[in-house]
Amino acid sequence: MVNPLKEGDKAPLFSLPDQDGELISSKEFKDQRILLYFYPKAMTPGCTVQACNLRDSADDFKKYNVVVIGISTDKPEKLSRFVDKELLNFTLLSDEDHKTCDAFGVWGEKEFMGKTYDGIHRISFLIDKDGKIEKVFDDFKTANHHTIVLDYLKNNS
């Protein structure tokens, strides 16, 4: 069972390697809102649909001064291939030891095709300019994730 952070909680600081192996810190996004989306695995069908829809909505997110960042436990090399293959226009971070996933409460037991294992639950956090969690998105499909987030931004900006 996962226990994700809630709206109003202070977002944990993080510093993780991006798709190019460069260390990216959450402190670099001061005074910006961040859509931090956790996804299970790069280059899988659902994660690709989700990422491509976010890519195609980049201008809309910019309008609301929201930076999109994806986090998975994939190695930076795999993230780099994912970015190149899908022409992604946002940062992907590698959380191989799942410490950041743990800090946000998205790492835990999952079930897939009768198997139980630990992994990332597909949950997104909108972090406000002050580093607090403004909104938690945990009820969406990979195909409509971007729409649900943008609808929220439209009505709360």
CSV table of N, CA, C and O in Angstrom, one decimal, residues 19-20 43 55 77-88 92:
chain,number,residue,atom,x,y,z
A,19,GLN,N,18.4,12.6,-18.0
A,19,GLN,CA,18.6,11.7,-19.1
A,19,GLN,C,20.0,11.9,-19.7
A,19,GLN,O,20.5,11.0,-20.4
A,20,ASP,N,20.7,13.0,-19.4
A,20,ASP,CA,22.1,13.2,-19.8
A,20,ASP,C,23.1,12.9,-18.7
A,20,ASP,O,24.3,13.1,-18.9
A,43,MET,N,9.6,3.8,-22.1
A,43,MET,CA,9.4,3.0,-23.3
A,43,MET,C,8.4,1.9,-23.3
A,43,MET,O,8.4,1.0,-24.1
A,55,ARG,N,4.4,16.0,-23.8
A,55,ARG,CA,5.2,16.7,-24.9
A,55,ARG,C,4.4,17.6,-25.7
A,55,ARG,O,4.7,18.7,-26.0
A,77,GLU,N,20.8,6.3,-19.1
A,77,GLU,CA,21.0,5.9,-20.5
A,77,GLU,C,19.6,5.5,-21.2
A,77,GLU,O,19.4,5.8,-22.3
A,78,LYS,N,18.8,4.8,-20.4
A,78,LYS,CA,17.5,4.4,-20.9
A,78,LYS,C,16.6,5.6,-21.1
A,78,LYS,O,15.9,5.7,-22.1
A,79,LEU,N,16.7,6.5,-20.2
A,79,LEU,CA,15.9,7.8,-20.3
A,79,LEU,C,16.3,8.6,-21.5
A,79,LEU,O,15.5,9.2,-22.2
A,80,SER,N,17.6,8.6,-21.8
A,80,SER,CA,18.1,9.3,-22.9
A,80,SER,C,17.6,8.7,-24.2
A,80,SER,O,17.1,9.4,-25.1
A,81,ARG,N,17.5,7.4,-24.3
A,81,ARG,CA,16.9,6.7,-25.5
A,81,ARG,C,15.4,7.1,-25.6
A,81,ARG,O,14.9,7.3,-26.7
A,82,PHE,N,14.7,7.1,-24.5
A,82,PHE,CA,13.3,7.4,-24.5
A,82,PHE,C,13.1,8.9,-25.0
A,82,PHE,O,12.2,9.1,-25.8
A,83,VAL,N,13.9,9.8,-24.5
A,83,VAL,CA,13.8,11.2,-24.9
A,83,VAL,C,14.0,11.3,-26.4
A,83,VAL,O,13.3,12.0,-27.1
A,84,ASP,N,15.1,10.7,-26.9
A,84,ASP,CA,15.5,10.7,-28.3
A,84,ASP,C,14.4,10.1,-29.2
A,84,ASP,O,14.0,10.6,-30.2
A,85,LYS,N,13.9,8.9,-28.8
A,85,LYS,CA,13.0,8.2,-29.6
A,85,LYS,C,11.7,8.9,-29.7
A,85,LYS,O,11.1,9.0,-30.8
A,86,GLU,N,11.2,9.5,-28.6
A,86,GLU,CA,9.9,10.2,-28.6
A,86,GLU,C,10.0,11.7,-28.7
A,86,GLU,O,8.9,12.4,-28.6
A,87,LEU,N,11.2,12.2,-28.9
A,87,LEU,CA,11.4,13.7,-29.0
A,87,LEU,C,10.8,14.4,-27.9
A,87,LEU,O,10.1,15.4,-28.0
A,88,LEU,N,11.0,13.9,-26.7
A,88,LEU,CA,10.4,14.6,-25.5
A,88,LEU,C,11.1,15.9,-25.2
A,88,LEU,O,12.3,16.0,-25.4
A,92,LEU,N,13.6,14.2,-17.8
A,92,LEU,CA,13.3,12.9,-17.1
A,92,LEU,C,14.5,12.7,-16.1
A,92,LEU,O,15.6,12.9,-16.4
